[in-house]
Short mmCIF file of C-alpha atoms (C1' of nucleotides) in Angstrom, two decimals:
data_model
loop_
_atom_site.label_atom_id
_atom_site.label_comp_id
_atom_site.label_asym_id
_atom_site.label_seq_id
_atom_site.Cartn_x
_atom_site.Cartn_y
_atom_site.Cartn_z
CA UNK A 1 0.00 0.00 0.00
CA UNK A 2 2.43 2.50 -1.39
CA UNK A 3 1.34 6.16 -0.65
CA UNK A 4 2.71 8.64 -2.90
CA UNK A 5 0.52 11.47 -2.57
CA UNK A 6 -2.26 12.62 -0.14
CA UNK A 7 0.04 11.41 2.47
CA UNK A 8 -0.80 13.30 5.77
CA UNK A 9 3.13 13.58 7.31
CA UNK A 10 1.33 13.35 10.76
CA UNK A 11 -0.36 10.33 9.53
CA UNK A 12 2.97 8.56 8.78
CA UNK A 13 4.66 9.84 11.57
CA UNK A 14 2.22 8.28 13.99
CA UNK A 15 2.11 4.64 12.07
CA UNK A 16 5.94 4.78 11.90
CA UNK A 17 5.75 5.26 15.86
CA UNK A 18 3.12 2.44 16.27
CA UNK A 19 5.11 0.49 13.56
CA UNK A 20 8.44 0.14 15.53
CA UNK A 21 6.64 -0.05 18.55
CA UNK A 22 4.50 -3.15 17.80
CA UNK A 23 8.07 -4.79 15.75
CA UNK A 24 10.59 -4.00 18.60
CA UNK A 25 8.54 -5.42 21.33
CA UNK A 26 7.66 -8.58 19.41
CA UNK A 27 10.75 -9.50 17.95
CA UNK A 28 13.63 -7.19 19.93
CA UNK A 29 15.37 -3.69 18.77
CA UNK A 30 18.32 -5.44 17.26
CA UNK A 31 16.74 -7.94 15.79
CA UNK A 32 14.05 -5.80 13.58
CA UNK A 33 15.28 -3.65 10.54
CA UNK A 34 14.19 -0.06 9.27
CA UNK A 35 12.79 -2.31 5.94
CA UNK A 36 10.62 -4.65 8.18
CA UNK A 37 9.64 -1.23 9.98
CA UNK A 38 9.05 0.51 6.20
CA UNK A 39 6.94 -2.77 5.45
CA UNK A 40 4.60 -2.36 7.57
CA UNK A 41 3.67 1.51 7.71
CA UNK A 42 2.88 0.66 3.71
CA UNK A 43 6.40 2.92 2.61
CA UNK A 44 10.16 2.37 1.36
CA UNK A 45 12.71 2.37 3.49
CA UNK A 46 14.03 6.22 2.58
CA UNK A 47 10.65 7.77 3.75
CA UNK A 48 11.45 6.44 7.27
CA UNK A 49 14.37 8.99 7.78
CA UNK A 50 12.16 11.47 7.25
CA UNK A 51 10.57 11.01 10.48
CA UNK A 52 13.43 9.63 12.47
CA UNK A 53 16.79 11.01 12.54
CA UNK A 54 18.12 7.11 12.52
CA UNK A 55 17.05 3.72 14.25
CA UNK A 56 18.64 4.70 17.67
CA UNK A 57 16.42 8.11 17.78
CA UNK A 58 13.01 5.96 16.90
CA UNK A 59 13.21 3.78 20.37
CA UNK A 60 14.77 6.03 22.38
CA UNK A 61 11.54 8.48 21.49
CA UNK A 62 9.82 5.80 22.03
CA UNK A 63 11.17 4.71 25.84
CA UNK A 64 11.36 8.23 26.65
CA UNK A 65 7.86 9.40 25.43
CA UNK A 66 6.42 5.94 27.63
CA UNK A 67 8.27 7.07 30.88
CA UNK A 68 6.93 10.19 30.45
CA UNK A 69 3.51 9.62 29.66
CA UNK A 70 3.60 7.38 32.39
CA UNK A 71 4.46 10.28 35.39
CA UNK A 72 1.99 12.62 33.72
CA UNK A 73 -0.63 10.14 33.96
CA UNK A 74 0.22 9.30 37.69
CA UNK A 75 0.30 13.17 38.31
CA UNK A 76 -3.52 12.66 37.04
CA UNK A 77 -4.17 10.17 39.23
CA UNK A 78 -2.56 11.03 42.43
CA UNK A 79 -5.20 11.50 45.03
CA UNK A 80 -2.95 13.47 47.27
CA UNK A 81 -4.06 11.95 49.58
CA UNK A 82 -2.46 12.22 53.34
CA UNK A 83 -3.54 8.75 54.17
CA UNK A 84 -0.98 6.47 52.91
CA UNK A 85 -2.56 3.32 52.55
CA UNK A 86 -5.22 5.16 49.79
CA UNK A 87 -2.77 6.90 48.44
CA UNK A 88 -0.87 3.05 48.28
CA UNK A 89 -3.84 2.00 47.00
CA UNK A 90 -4.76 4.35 44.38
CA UNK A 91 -0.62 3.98 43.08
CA UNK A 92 -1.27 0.15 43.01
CA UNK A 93 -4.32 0.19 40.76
CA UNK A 94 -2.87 2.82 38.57
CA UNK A 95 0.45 0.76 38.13
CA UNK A 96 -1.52 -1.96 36.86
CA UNK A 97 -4.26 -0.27 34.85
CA UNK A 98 -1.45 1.35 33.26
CA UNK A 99 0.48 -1.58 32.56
CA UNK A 100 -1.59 -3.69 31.59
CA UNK A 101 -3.30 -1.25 28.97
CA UNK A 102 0.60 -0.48 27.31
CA UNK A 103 1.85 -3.72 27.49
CA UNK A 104 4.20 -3.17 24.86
CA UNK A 105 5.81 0.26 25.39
CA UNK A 106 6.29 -1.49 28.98
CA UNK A 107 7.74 -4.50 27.74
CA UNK A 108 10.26 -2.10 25.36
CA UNK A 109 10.76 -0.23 28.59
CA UNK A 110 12.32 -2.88 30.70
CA UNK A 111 13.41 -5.25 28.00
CA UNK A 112 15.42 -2.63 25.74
CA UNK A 113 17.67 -0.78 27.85
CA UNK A 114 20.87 -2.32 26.60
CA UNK A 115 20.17 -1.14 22.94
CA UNK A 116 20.05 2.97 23.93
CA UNK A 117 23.42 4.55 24.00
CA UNK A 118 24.47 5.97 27.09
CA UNK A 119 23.34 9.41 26.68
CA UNK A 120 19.50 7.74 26.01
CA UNK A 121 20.24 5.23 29.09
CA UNK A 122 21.06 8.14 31.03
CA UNK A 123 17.87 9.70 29.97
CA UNK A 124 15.30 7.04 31.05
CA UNK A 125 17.10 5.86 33.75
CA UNK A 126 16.21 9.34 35.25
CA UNK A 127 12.35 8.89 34.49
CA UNK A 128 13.00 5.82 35.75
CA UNK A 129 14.09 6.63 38.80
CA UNK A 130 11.66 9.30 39.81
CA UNK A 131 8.53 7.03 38.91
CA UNK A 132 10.32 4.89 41.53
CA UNK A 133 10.79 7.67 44.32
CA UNK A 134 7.11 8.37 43.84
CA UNK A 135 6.55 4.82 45.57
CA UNK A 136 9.47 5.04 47.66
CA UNK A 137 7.61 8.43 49.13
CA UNK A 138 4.65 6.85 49.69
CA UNK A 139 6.43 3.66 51.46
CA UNK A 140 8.28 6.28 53.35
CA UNK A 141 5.01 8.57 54.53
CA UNK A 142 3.76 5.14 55.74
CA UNK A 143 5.98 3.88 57.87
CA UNK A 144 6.11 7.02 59.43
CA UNK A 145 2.57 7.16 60.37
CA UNK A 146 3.01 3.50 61.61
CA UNK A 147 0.61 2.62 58.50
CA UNK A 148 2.97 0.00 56.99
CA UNK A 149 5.36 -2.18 58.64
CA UNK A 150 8.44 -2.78 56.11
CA UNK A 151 12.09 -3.15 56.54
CA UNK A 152 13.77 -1.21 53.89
CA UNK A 153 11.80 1.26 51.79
CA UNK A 154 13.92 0.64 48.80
CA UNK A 155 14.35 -2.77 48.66
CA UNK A 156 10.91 -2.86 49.29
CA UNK A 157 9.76 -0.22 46.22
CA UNK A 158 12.05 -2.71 43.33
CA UNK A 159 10.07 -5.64 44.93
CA UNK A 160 6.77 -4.05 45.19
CA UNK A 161 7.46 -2.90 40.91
CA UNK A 162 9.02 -6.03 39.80
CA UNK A 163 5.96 -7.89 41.73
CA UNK A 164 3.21 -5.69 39.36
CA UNK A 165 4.82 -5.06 36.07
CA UNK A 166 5.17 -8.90 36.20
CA UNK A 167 1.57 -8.97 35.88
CA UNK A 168 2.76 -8.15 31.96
CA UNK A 169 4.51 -11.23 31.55
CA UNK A 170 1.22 -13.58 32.02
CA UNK A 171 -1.72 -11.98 31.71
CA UNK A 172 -3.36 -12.16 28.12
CA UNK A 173 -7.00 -10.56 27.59
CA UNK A 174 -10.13 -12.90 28.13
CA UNK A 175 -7.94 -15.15 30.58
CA UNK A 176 -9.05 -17.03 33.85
CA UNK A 177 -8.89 -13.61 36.04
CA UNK A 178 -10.66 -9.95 34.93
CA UNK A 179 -8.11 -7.01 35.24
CA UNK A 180 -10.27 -5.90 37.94
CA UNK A 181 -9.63 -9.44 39.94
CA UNK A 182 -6.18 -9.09 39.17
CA UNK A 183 -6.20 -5.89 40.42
CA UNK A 184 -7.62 -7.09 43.75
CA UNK A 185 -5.18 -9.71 43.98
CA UNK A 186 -2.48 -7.62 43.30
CA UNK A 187 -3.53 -5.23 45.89
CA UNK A 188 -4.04 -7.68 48.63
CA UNK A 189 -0.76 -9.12 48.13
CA UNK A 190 0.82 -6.03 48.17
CA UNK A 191 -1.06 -5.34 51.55
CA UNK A 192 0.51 -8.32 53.16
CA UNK A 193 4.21 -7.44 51.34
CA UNK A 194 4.23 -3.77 53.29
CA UNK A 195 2.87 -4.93 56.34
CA UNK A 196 -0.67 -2.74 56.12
CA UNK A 197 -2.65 -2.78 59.27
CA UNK A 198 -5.74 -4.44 58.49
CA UNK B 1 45.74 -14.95 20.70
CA UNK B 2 45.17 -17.85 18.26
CA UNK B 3 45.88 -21.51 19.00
CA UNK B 4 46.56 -23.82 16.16
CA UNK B 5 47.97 -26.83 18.12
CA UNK B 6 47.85 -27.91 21.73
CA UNK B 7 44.36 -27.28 22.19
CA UNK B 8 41.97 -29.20 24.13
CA UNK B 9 38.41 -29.33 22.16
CA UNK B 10 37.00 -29.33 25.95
CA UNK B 11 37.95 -26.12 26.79
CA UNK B 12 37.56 -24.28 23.62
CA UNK B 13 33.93 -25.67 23.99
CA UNK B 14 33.33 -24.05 27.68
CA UNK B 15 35.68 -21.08 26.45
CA UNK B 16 32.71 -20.61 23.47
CA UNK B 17 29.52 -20.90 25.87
CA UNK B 18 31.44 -18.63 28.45
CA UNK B 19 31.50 -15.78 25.63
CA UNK B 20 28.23 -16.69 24.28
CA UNK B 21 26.80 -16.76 27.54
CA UNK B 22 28.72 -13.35 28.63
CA UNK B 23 27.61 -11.55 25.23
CA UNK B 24 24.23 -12.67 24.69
CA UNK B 25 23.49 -11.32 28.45
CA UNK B 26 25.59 -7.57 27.87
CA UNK B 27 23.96 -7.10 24.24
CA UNK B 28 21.21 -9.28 23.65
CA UNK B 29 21.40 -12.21 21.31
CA UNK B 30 20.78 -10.27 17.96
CA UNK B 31 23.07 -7.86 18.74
CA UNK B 32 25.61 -10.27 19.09
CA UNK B 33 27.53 -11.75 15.85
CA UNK B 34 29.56 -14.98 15.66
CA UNK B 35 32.55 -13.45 14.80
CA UNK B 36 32.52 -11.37 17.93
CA UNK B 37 32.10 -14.96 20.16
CA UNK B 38 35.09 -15.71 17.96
CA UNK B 39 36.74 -13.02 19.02
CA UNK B 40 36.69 -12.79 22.69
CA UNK B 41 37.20 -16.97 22.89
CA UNK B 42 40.28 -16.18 20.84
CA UNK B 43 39.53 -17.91 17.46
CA UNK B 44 38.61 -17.84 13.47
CA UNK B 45 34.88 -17.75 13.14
CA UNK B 46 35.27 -21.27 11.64
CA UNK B 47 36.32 -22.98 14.44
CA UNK B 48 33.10 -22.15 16.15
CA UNK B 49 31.33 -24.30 13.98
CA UNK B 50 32.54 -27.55 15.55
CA UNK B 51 30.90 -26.79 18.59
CA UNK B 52 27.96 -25.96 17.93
CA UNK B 53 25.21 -26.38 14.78
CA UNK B 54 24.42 -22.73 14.50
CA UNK B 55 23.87 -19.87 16.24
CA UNK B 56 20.26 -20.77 17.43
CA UNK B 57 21.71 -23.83 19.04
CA UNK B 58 24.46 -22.05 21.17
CA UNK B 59 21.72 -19.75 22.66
CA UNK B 60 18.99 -22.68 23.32
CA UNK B 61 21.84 -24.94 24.80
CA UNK B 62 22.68 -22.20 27.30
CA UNK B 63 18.93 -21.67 28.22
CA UNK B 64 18.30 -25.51 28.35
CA UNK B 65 21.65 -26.17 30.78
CA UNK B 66 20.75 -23.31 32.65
CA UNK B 67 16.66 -24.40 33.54
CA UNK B 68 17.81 -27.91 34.30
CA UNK B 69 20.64 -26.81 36.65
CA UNK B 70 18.63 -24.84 38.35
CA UNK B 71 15.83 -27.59 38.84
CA UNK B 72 18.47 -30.35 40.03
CA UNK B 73 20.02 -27.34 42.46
CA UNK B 74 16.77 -27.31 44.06
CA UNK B 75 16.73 -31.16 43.59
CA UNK B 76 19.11 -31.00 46.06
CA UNK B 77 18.52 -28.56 48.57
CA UNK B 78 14.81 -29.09 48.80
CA UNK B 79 14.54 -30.13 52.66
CA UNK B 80 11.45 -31.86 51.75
CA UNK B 81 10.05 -30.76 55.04
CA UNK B 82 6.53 -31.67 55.98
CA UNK B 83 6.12 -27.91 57.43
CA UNK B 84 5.27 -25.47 54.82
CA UNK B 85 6.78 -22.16 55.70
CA UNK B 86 9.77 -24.14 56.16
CA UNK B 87 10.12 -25.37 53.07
CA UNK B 88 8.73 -21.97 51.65
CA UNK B 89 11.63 -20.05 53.08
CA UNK B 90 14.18 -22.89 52.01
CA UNK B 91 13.04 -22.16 48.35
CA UNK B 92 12.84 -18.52 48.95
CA UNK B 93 16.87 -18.48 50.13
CA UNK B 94 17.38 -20.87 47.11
CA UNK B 95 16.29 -18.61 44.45
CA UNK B 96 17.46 -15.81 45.74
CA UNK B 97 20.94 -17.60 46.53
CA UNK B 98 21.01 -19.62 43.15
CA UNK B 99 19.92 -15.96 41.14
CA UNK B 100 22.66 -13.98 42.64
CA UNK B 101 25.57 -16.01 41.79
CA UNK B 102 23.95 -17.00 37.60
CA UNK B 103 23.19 -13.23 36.71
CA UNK B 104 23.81 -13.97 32.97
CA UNK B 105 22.08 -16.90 32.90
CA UNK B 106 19.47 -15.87 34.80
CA UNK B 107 19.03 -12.90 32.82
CA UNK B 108 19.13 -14.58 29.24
CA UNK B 109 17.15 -17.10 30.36
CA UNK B 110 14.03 -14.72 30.55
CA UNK B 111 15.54 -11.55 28.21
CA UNK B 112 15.80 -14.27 24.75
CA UNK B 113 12.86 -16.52 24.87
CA UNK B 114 11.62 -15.01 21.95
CA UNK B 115 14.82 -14.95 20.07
CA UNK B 116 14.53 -19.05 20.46
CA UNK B 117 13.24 -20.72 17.80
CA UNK B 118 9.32 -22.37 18.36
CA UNK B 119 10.60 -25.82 19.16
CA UNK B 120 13.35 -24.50 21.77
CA UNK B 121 11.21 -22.23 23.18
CA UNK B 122 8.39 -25.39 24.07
CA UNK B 123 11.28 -27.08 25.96
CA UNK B 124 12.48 -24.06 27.98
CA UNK B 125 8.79 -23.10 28.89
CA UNK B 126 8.44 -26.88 29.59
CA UNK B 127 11.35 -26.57 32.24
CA UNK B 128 9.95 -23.15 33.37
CA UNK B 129 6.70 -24.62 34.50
CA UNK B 130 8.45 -27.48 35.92
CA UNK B 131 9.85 -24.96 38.71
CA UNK B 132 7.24 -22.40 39.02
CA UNK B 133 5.28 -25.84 39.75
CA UNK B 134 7.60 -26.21 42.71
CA UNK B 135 6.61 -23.25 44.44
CA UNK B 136 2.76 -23.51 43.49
CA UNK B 137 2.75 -26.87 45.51
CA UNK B 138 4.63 -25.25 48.33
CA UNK B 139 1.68 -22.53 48.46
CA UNK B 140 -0.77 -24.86 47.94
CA UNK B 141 -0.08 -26.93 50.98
CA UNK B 142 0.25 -23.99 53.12
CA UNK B 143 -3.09 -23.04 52.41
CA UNK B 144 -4.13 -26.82 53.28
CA UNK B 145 -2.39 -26.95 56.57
CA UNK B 146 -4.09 -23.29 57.19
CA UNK B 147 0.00 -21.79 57.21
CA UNK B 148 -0.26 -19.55 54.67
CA UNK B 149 -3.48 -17.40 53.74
CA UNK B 150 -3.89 -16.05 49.84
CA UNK B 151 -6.19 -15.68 47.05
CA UNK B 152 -4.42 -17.48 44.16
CA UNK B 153 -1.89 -19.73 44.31
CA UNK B 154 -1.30 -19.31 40.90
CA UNK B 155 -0.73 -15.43 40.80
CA UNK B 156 0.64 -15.56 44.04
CA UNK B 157 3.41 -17.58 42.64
CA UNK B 158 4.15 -15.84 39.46
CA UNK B 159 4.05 -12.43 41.60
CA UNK B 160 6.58 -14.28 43.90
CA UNK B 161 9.00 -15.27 41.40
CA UNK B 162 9.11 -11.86 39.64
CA UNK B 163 9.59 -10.21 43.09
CA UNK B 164 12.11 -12.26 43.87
CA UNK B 165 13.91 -12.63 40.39
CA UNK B 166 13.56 -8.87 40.71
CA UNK B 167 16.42 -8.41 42.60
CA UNK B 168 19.11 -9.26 39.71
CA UNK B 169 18.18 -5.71 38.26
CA UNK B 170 19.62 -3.99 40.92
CA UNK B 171 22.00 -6.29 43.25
CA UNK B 172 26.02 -5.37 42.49
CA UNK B 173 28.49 -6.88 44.56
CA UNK B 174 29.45 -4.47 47.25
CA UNK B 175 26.76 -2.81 47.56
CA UNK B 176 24.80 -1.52 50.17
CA UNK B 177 23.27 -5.04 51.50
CA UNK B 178 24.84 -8.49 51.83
CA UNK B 179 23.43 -11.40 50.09
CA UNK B 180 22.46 -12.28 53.41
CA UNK B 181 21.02 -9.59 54.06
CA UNK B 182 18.76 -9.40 50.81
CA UNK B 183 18.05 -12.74 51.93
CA UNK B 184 16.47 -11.68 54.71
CA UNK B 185 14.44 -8.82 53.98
CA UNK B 186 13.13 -11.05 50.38
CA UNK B 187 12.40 -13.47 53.30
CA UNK B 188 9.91 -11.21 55.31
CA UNK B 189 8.63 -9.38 52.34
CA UNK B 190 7.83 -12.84 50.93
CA UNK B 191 5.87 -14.00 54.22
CA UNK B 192 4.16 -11.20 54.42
CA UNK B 193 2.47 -11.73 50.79
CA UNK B 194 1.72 -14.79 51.26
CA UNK B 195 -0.21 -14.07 54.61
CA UNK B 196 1.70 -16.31 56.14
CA UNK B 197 0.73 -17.25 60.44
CA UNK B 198 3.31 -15.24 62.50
"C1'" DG C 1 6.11 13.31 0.81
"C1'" DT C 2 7.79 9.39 -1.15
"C1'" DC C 3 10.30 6.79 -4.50
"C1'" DT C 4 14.42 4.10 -6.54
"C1'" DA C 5 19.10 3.04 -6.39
"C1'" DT C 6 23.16 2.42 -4.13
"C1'" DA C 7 27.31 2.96 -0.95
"C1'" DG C 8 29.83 0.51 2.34
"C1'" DA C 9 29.81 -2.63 5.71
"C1'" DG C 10 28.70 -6.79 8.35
"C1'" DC C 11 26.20 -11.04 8.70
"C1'" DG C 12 25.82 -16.67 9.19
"C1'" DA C 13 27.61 -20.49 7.45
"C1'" DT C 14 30.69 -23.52 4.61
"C1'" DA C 15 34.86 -25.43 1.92
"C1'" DG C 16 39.26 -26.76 1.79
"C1'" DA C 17 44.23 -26.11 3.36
"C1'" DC C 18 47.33 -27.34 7.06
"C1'" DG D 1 41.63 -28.41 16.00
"C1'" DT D 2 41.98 -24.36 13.70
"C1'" DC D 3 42.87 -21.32 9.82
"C1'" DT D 4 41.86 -18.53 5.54
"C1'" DA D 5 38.84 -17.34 2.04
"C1'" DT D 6 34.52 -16.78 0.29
"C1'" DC D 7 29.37 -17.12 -1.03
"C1'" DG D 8 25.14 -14.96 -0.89
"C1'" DC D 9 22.60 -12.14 1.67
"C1'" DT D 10 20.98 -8.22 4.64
"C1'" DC D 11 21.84 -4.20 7.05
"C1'" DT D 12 21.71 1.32 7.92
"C1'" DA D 13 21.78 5.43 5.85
"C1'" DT D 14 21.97 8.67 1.97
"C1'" DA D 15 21.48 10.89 -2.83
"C1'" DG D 16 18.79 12.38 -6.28
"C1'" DA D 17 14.44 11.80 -9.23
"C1'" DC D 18 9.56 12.93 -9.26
#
DNA sequence: GTCTATAGAGCGATAGAC
DNA sequence: GTCTATCGCTCTATAGAC
């Protein structure tokens, strides 16, 4: 489906995007070229570099643009609350809404961090890190108001993440369990993990 | 530093999977070319070839090795213990223990499952549910013998195993907490998810 | 805005010498 | 047991036509 005129740029932009999105996720970064990526938007190879400034620049847009979405989207949700167990709460269901509605820009996320260069690394790992604090200060607020009951507040953020984003690596849509269920689950478990008074 | 004669075919053949095993985890298996394995073992890109059928088989070989070690480790260390928090925490130090000291393999072995062919990824998955198996009929009998209280085995365990696997994207050696240490806390966390009697 | 054509390089795998 | 040389192919990125 060759396009030659009454292209929209934006248009192509956008399936370029959604193109190497869909392609690096399901097969890996390396292992997908700019050809299988030009295949699929429905354009030659050449038109791709008018969008991208090379193959590097299209995922690191991509991880960066994720991270980011995903912060402004928790600065949505944030009750702001000053009871930290529903402000817990509310961060748990988010987490796995989120996730579980962008499974691959999550899966690219985690899975692709070796293929950016180290400026790019540098860049997410940053996002990265402050979607991390923003459970860490929650964790923290608890324990202080003798909410939670939890040894290390670090340790205890990377477990409580790694825990719900591997809710990616199994769950597939019309399963056993509803993503409300799972949420539920998810939650309760997480109650337990932090110590929550009950 | 090339070797024509006085070479033992043994250890060029643990030198290879050592570099395969060391690349494919720093770059990812596409990213990775034969000639670069031949490199770093110190060898023609030839030579490769009598180890091994093809690239495909070098990566499922170290996936398939790794899976089955890891099942016979716990083979062995498995107290077999009527009580089921004992034998919960006995797999909990396990995987923690046995994850800390294979940090490549660990890492490939979940990273390149989809760079494995359809046949090689069956058996791998095979082996995988042979161990996450292990822990789902530790959980189960808890909840029998009223020791542990949870939702869903099932999810319980897979949230387990990525919290604990978890902690190979952040542990370095020499860093803040001991092994032991991260043992511990991994221990509590655990316990606590599981709702298990204090 | 997209095409075709191509450069320059690297890839996996094999053949045959030693 | 390992080397050198090579086949046939694919890759990223760019140049210039339309």
């Amino acid at each position: 489906m060759a396009r030659k005129t009454g292209s929209s740029g934006v248009e192509t932009a956008r399936d370029i995007r959604a193109a190497a999105l869909s392609l690096f996720a399901e097969k890996g970064y390396a292992a997908v070229s700019m050809r299988e990526i030009a295949r699929r938007v429905g354009v030659q190879v050449g038109a791709l570099y008018l969008y991208t400034q090379d193959k590097q620049s299209l995922l690191a847009d991509l991880m960066i643009a994720h991270m980011e979405d995903l912060l402004a989207a928790w600065g949505r949700e944030d009750p702001q609350s000053t009871d930290p167990l529903a402000r817990f709460d509310a961060f748990v269901g988010f987490h796995i809404r989120y996730h579980l509605t962008r499974v691959d820009e999550v899966f690219i996320a985690y899975m692709e961090l070796r293929s950016l260069t180290p400026e790019n690394f540098a860049r997410v790992e940053r996002l990265r890190r402050l979607y991390e604090n923003v459970l860490q200060d929650i964790l923290i607020a608890g324990v202080s108001a003798n909410s939670f009951r939890l040894t290390d507040p670090r340790v205890t953020t990377l477990a409580l993440i790694a825990m719900l984003t591997g809710v990616n690596t199994w769950y597939r849509a019309g399963g056993r369990l509803s993503p409300e269920r799972i949420e539920e689950i998810y939650r309760d478990m997480a109650h337990g993990l932090i110590g929550a008074e009950p």
